[in-house]
Coordinates of C-alpha atoms in Angstrom, one line a residue:
M9 CA -25.9 -17.7 6.7
K10 CA -25.6 -14.6 4.8
T11 CA -25.1 -14.8 1.0
I12 CA -22.3 -13.2 -1.1
S13 CA -22.0 -12.1 -4.6
L14 CA -18.5 -11.8 -6.0
C15 CA -18.4 -8.9 -8.5
M16 CA -15.3 -8.4 -10.7
I17 CA -14.4 -6.3 -13.7
V18 CA -11.7 -7.7 -15.9
K19 CA -9.8 -7.2 -19.2
N20 CA -7.3 -9.6 -20.7
E21 CA -6.7 -11.5 -17.4
E22 CA -6.3 -15.0 -18.8
A23 CA -2.9 -15.4 -17.0
Q24 CA -4.4 -14.9 -13.5
L25 CA -8.2 -15.1 -13.4
A26 CA -8.5 -18.7 -12.7
R27 CA -6.2 -18.4 -9.7
C28 CA -8.3 -15.6 -8.2
L29 CA -11.6 -17.4 -8.8
S30 CA -10.2 -20.6 -7.4
S31 CA -9.4 -18.9 -4.3
V32 CA -13.0 -17.9 -3.6
R33 CA -14.7 -21.0 -4.8
G34 CA -17.0 -22.3 -2.1
I35 CA -17.4 -18.8 -0.5
A36 CA -19.2 -16.8 -3.0
D37 CA -22.7 -17.8 -3.7
E38 CA -22.5 -16.3 -7.1
I39 CA -19.7 -15.0 -9.3
L40 CA -20.4 -12.1 -11.7
I41 CA -17.7 -11.2 -14.1
T42 CA -17.9 -7.9 -16.1
D43 CA -15.5 -7.9 -19.0
T44 CA -14.5 -4.5 -20.3
G45 CA -13.0 -5.6 -23.8
S46 CA -10.8 -8.6 -23.4
T47 CA -9.2 -9.9 -26.7
D48 CA -7.7 -13.0 -25.0
A49 CA -9.4 -16.1 -23.4
T50 CA -10.5 -14.2 -20.2
K51 CA -14.2 -14.7 -20.8
E52 CA -13.7 -18.4 -21.7
I53 CA -11.9 -18.9 -18.3
A54 CA -14.5 -17.0 -16.4
R55 CA -17.3 -19.2 -17.9
Q56 CA -15.4 -22.2 -16.2
F57 CA -16.5 -20.6 -12.8
T58 CA -19.8 -18.9 -13.7
D59 CA -22.4 -18.4 -16.5
K60 CA -22.8 -14.9 -15.4
V61 CA -20.3 -13.1 -17.6
F62 CA -21.4 -9.6 -19.0
D63 CA -19.8 -7.2 -21.4
F64 CA -19.5 -3.6 -20.5
P65 CA -17.8 -1.1 -23.0
W66 CA -14.8 0.6 -21.4
E67 CA -15.2 4.3 -20.9
D68 CA -12.0 5.4 -19.2
D69 CA -13.9 5.2 -15.9
F70 CA -13.3 2.4 -13.3
S71 CA -16.1 3.5 -11.2
K72 CA -18.7 3.2 -14.0
A73 CA -17.4 -0.3 -14.7
R74 CA -17.6 -1.3 -11.0
N75 CA -21.0 0.2 -10.5
A76 CA -22.2 -1.8 -13.6
S77 CA -20.7 -4.9 -12.1
F78 CA -22.5 -4.4 -8.7
A79 CA -25.9 -3.8 -10.5
H80 CA -25.9 -7.6 -11.5
A81 CA -25.6 -8.8 -7.9
S82 CA -28.5 -10.5 -6.2
M83 CA -27.0 -11.8 -2.9
E84 CA -27.2 -10.1 0.4
Y85 CA -23.5 -8.9 0.4
I86 CA -21.2 -8.0 -2.4
L87 CA -17.3 -8.9 -2.4
W88 CA -15.1 -7.3 -4.9
L89 CA -11.6 -8.4 -6.0
D90 CA -9.2 -7.7 -9.0
A91 CA -7.9 -10.6 -11.1
D92 CA -4.5 -10.4 -9.6
D93 CA -5.9 -10.9 -6.0
V94 CA -6.1 -14.2 -4.1
L95 CA -7.4 -15.3 -0.7
L96 CA -4.8 -17.5 1.0
E97 CA -6.1 -20.5 2.8
D98 CA -6.0 -18.9 6.3
D99 CA -8.0 -15.9 4.9
R100 CA -10.5 -18.2 3.2
K101 CA -11.2 -19.7 6.6
K102 CA -11.5 -16.4 8.2
L103 CA -13.9 -15.2 5.5
K104 CA -16.0 -18.2 5.8
A105 CA -16.3 -17.7 9.6
L106 CA -17.2 -14.1 9.0
K107 CA -19.9 -15.1 6.5
E108 CA -21.4 -17.4 9.2
S109 CA -21.2 -14.8 11.8
L110 CA -22.7 -11.9 9.8
D111 CA -26.1 -10.9 11.3
G112 CA -27.3 -8.5 8.7
T113 CA -26.5 -5.3 10.8
V114 CA -23.1 -4.8 9.2
D115 CA -23.1 -2.4 6.4
A116 CA -19.5 -2.7 5.2
V117 CA -16.3 -4.8 6.2
M118 CA -12.9 -3.3 5.8
M119 CA -10.2 -5.9 4.9
Q120 CA -6.4 -5.7 4.8
Y121 CA -4.8 -5.5 1.4
H122 CA -1.3 -7.1 1.3
T123 CA 0.5 -5.6 -1.7
G124 CA 4.3 -5.7 -0.8
F125 CA 6.5 -8.6 0.3
D126 CA 10.0 -9.2 1.3
A127 CA 12.3 -12.0 -0.1
A128 CA 11.0 -14.3 2.7
G129 CA 7.3 -13.6 1.9
N130 CA 6.6 -11.4 4.9
V131 CA 4.1 -8.6 4.3
T132 CA 5.9 -5.2 4.0
F133 CA 3.1 -3.0 2.6
R134 CA -0.6 -3.1 3.6
Y135 CA -3.5 -1.0 3.9
Y136 CA -7.3 -1.5 4.3
R137 CA -10.0 -1.5 1.7
E138 CA -13.8 -1.5 1.9
R139 CA -14.1 -5.1 0.5
L140 CA -17.6 -6.4 1.5
V141 CA -20.7 -4.4 1.5
K142 CA -24.4 -5.0 2.0
R143 CA -26.1 -4.8 -1.4
A144 CA -29.2 -3.2 0.1
R145 CA -27.2 -0.2 0.9
H146 CA -26.6 0.6 -2.7
F147 CA -23.1 2.0 -2.1
V148 CA -21.7 3.8 -5.0
W149 CA -18.2 3.6 -6.5
K150 CA -16.6 7.1 -7.0
E151 CA -13.7 8.4 -8.9
P152 CA -12.7 7.4 -12.5
V153 CA -9.2 6.2 -11.3
H154 CA -8.2 5.0 -8.0
E155 CA -11.8 4.5 -7.4
Y156 CA -13.3 3.9 -4.0
L157 CA -16.7 2.6 -2.5
E158 CA -18.3 5.4 -0.3
V159 CA -19.4 3.4 2.6
Y160 CA -21.2 4.5 5.8
G161 CA -23.3 3.1 8.7
K162 CA -21.9 0.0 10.7
V163 CA -18.4 -0.5 9.3
I164 CA -16.2 -3.1 10.9
Q165 CA -12.6 -3.9 10.5
S166 CA -11.6 -7.4 9.8
A167 CA -8.3 -9.3 10.2
I168 CA -9.1 -10.9 6.8
A169 CA -6.5 -10.2 4.1
V170 CA -6.6 -10.1 0.4
T171 CA -3.3 -10.7 -1.1
H172 CA -2.2 -9.0 -4.2
Q173 CA -0.2 -11.3 -6.6
K174 CA 0.5 -9.4 -9.7
L175 CA 1.6 -11.3 -12.7
K176 CA 1.7 -8.4 -15.3
S177 CA 2.3 -4.8 -15.1
A178 CA -0.5 -2.3 -15.4
V179 CA -1.0 -0.6 -18.8
P180 CA 1.7 2.2 -18.9
G181 CA 0.3 5.7 -18.7
R182 CA -3.3 4.6 -18.6
N183 CA -4.3 6.4 -15.3
L184 CA -2.4 9.5 -16.1
A185 CA -4.0 9.6 -19.5
I186 CA -7.4 9.5 -17.8
Y187 CA -6.7 12.4 -15.6
E188 CA -5.3 14.5 -18.2
R189 CA -8.3 13.9 -20.5
I190 CA -10.5 15.1 -17.8
L191 CA -8.5 18.2 -17.4
A192 CA -8.2 18.8 -21.0
E193 CA -12.0 18.6 -21.3
G194 CA -12.5 21.4 -18.7
G195 CA -13.2 18.8 -15.8
A196 CA -12.2 19.4 -12.3
L197 CA -10.5 16.9 -10.0
S198 CA -11.8 16.2 -6.5
P199 CA -9.4 16.4 -3.6
R200 CA -8.7 12.7 -3.9
G201 CA -8.1 13.0 -7.7
L202 CA -5.6 15.8 -7.1
Y203 CA -3.7 13.5 -4.8
Y204 CA -3.6 10.6 -7.2
Y205 CA -2.9 12.7 -10.2
A206 CA 0.2 14.0 -8.5
R207 CA 1.2 10.6 -7.6
E208 CA 0.8 9.6 -11.2
L209 CA 3.0 12.5 -12.3
K210 CA 5.6 11.5 -9.7
D211 CA 5.6 8.0 -11.0
S212 CA 6.1 9.2 -14.5
R213 CA 8.9 11.4 -13.3
Q214 CA 7.3 14.7 -14.0
Y215 CA 8.4 16.0 -10.6
E216 CA 7.9 19.7 -11.1
K217 CA 4.5 19.3 -12.2
S218 CA 3.9 16.7 -9.5
T219 CA 4.8 19.1 -6.9
H220 CA 2.4 21.7 -8.0
F221 CA -0.6 19.3 -7.6
F222 CA 0.6 17.9 -4.3
E223 CA 1.0 21.5 -2.9
Q224 CA -2.6 22.2 -4.3
F225 CA -4.0 19.1 -2.7
L226 CA -2.4 19.9 0.7
D227 CA -3.3 23.6 0.6
G228 CA -6.8 22.7 -0.1
G229 CA -7.1 21.1 3.2
K230 CA -9.9 18.8 2.1
G231 CA -8.3 15.4 1.7
W232 CA -8.3 12.4 3.7
V233 CA -5.7 12.6 6.6
E234 CA -3.8 9.5 5.5
D235 CA -3.6 10.8 1.9
Q236 CA -2.2 14.2 3.4
I237 CA 0.4 12.4 5.2
T238 CA 1.6 10.1 2.3
A239 CA 1.3 13.2 0.1
C240 CA 4.0 15.0 2.3
E241 CA 6.2 12.1 1.7
S242 CA 5.7 11.9 -2.1
L243 CA 6.2 15.7 -2.2
A244 CA 9.6 15.3 -0.5
V245 CA 10.6 12.6 -3.1
C246 CA 9.8 15.1 -5.9
Y247 CA 11.8 17.9 -4.2
A248 CA 14.7 15.6 -3.5
Q249 CA 14.7 14.5 -7.3
M250 CA 14.7 18.2 -8.2
G251 CA 17.6 18.9 -5.9
Q252 CA 15.6 21.1 -3.6
R253 CA 16.8 19.7 -0.2
E254 CA 15.3 22.4 2.0
K255 CA 11.8 22.0 0.5
Q256 CA 12.3 18.1 0.9
L257 CA 12.8 18.4 4.6
Q258 CA 10.0 20.9 4.9
A259 CA 7.6 18.5 3.2
L260 CA 8.5 15.8 5.4
T261 CA 8.1 17.8 8.6
R262 CA 4.8 19.2 7.3
S263 CA 3.3 15.6 7.9
F264 CA 3.5 16.2 11.6
V265 CA 0.7 18.8 11.2
Y266 CA -1.8 15.9 10.5
D267 CA -1.0 13.3 13.2
T268 CA 1.8 12.2 15.4
P269 CA 4.9 11.3 13.6
R270 CA 4.8 8.2 11.5
A271 CA 7.8 5.9 11.2
E272 CA 7.7 6.0 7.3
L273 CA 8.2 9.8 7.4
C274 CA 10.9 9.6 10.1
C275 CA 12.8 7.1 8.2
A276 CA 12.5 9.3 5.2
L277 CA 14.0 12.2 7.3
G278 CA 16.7 9.8 8.4
Y279 CA 17.6 8.9 4.9
A280 CA 17.8 12.6 3.9
W281 CA 20.2 13.3 6.7
K282 CA 22.2 10.2 5.9
A283 CA 22.5 11.1 2.3
A284 CA 23.9 14.5 3.4
G285 CA 26.5 12.7 5.4
D286 CA 25.2 13.9 8.8
Y287 CA 24.9 10.5 10.6
Q288 CA 24.2 12.1 14.0
K289 CA 20.9 13.7 12.7
A290 CA 20.0 10.7 10.7
A291 CA 20.5 8.4 13.8
F292 CA 18.0 10.9 15.7
W293 CA 15.2 10.2 13.2
F294 CA 15.8 6.5 12.9
R295 CA 15.7 6.3 16.7
L296 CA 12.5 8.2 16.8
A297 CA 10.9 5.7 14.1
L298 CA 12.0 2.8 16.3
S299 CA 10.4 4.4 19.4
L300 CA 6.9 4.9 17.8
Q301 CA 4.0 2.6 18.2
K302 CA 2.0 1.8 15.0
P303 CA -1.3 3.7 14.9
K304 CA -4.3 1.5 15.8
N305 CA -7.1 1.1 13.3
C306 CA -5.1 2.9 10.6
W307 CA -6.6 2.4 7.1
G308 CA -3.9 4.2 5.3
F309 CA -0.6 2.9 3.8
L310 CA 1.6 1.1 6.2
R311 CA 5.1 -0.1 5.4
E312 CA 5.8 -2.6 8.2
D313 CA 9.7 -2.5 7.8
C314 CA 9.7 1.2 8.8
W315 CA 8.4 0.4 12.2
G316 CA 11.3 -2.0 13.2
Y317 CA 13.5 -3.6 10.8
I318 CA 14.6 -0.6 8.6
P319 CA 15.5 1.8 11.5
C320 CA 17.5 -0.9 13.2
M321 CA 19.4 -1.5 10.0
E322 CA 20.0 2.1 9.4
L323 CA 21.2 2.8 13.0
T324 CA 23.6 0.0 12.5
V325 CA 25.1 2.0 9.7
C326 CA 24.9 5.3 11.4
Y327 CA 26.5 4.2 14.7
D328 CA 29.1 2.4 12.7
Q329 CA 30.0 5.6 10.9
L330 CA 30.0 7.6 14.1
G331 CA 32.7 5.3 15.6
M332 CA 30.4 3.4 18.0
P333 CA 30.8 -0.2 16.8
D334 CA 29.3 -1.8 19.9
T335 CA 26.1 0.2 19.6
A336 CA 26.0 -0.5 15.9
E337 CA 26.3 -4.3 16.6
Q338 CA 23.5 -4.0 19.0
C339 CA 21.2 -2.4 16.5
N340 CA 22.0 -5.1 14.1
E341 CA 21.0 -7.7 16.7
L342 CA 17.7 -5.8 17.2
A343 CA 17.2 -5.9 13.4
A344 CA 17.6 -9.8 13.7
Q345 CA 14.7 -9.9 16.0
F346 CA 12.5 -8.8 13.1
K347 CA 14.2 -10.8 10.4
P348 CA 16.4 -13.5 11.8
D349 CA 17.5 -15.0 8.5
D350 CA 18.0 -11.7 6.6
A351 CA 21.0 -11.6 4.3
A352 CA 21.9 -8.0 5.3
V353 CA 21.8 -8.9 9.1
Q354 CA 24.1 -11.9 8.3
Y355 CA 26.4 -9.8 6.3
N356 CA 26.8 -7.3 9.2
R357 CA 27.5 -10.1 11.7
T358 CA 30.4 -11.2 9.5
Y359 CA 31.6 -7.6 9.3
F360 CA 31.5 -7.0 13.0
R361 CA 33.2 -10.4 13.7
A362 CA 35.9 -9.6 11.2
R363 CA 36.4 -6.2 12.6
K364 CA 36.8 -7.5 16.2
Q365 CA 39.2 -10.2 14.8
A366 CA 41.4 -7.5 13.3
Q367 CA 41.4 -5.4 16.4
A368 CA 42.5 -8.5 18.3
D369 CA 45.2 -9.2 15.9
D370 CA 46.4 -5.6 16.0
S371 CA 46.5 -5.7 19.8
T372 CA 48.4 -8.9 19.9
A373 CA 50.9 -7.5 17.3
V374 CA 51.5 -4.4 19.5
Q375 CA 52.0 -6.5 22.7
K376 CA 54.6 -8.6 20.8
A377 CA 56.3 -5.6 19.6

């Protein structure tokens, strides 16, 4: 059986570190915690699980910290997690099975990252991360913010999921400040850096500045295709916030240059036409979203509801507005196949029943008259 080092960087994570470490207990052969300046009980909690707790001065660079944490590993493979991540029981079993089956030829394992959930706990947002890597490959973390491991060789995709269960918000403005310091000092951003800098600007509602960097990223043509697709969607959000509807639509349709249409972008187009009161055009895009097949082996962002539940619910609204109540009700029942106990589905059922009853009452009144 291959051995695993768990390497983590932490800072002020006393509220959630024990939960994370408990979820990997019995799987990791060694746990290495690199602390970047905690002022709470984080290190004391870490020492309940391991005697390998190290200090690393924070330098406004996540990759430097992660590379320092990896340098302490001594096992054959390295697993990384954040303090607000956990392995659920089913994924613990899968990881144990993977550990037993690894033959040493695998260089990196991609695992799902579940970061969004609905009220029932169903996963609504997921993507893949390079999560387990062979130590002998000496893979390097890159980018000061939104860092990633540059992996190559034999990379396999696993059904194992890491679940993100955040208990506290990220430090406000931290990532944006790092990017702006780099630029102020005359540094240049990589294509990935441009993309994430533009996202940080969007999230801080600096929409005009954000569009400039999204456009720069897309025009450069050097980004990862999944980032290019989501950049089009984010760019559309900025233009919508700025009241530039034509550019909003252009940004969304620009995504079709990079791959076949994605349901997320089709839903965004549907919402744009719905907001304009054109339910016919909105219905077209929601129908298209519903007809698409999820891309196989996609490592990019995936919003599950856009591939079924959302277009069904939106078509319910569109067809009702278009005076097609029977079709609208059918779409609501399609939505129920994705989320049978959904409150909105139940509300619509009540609405359609009441509508039919009102029509029946009116018909009876006419006959009596």
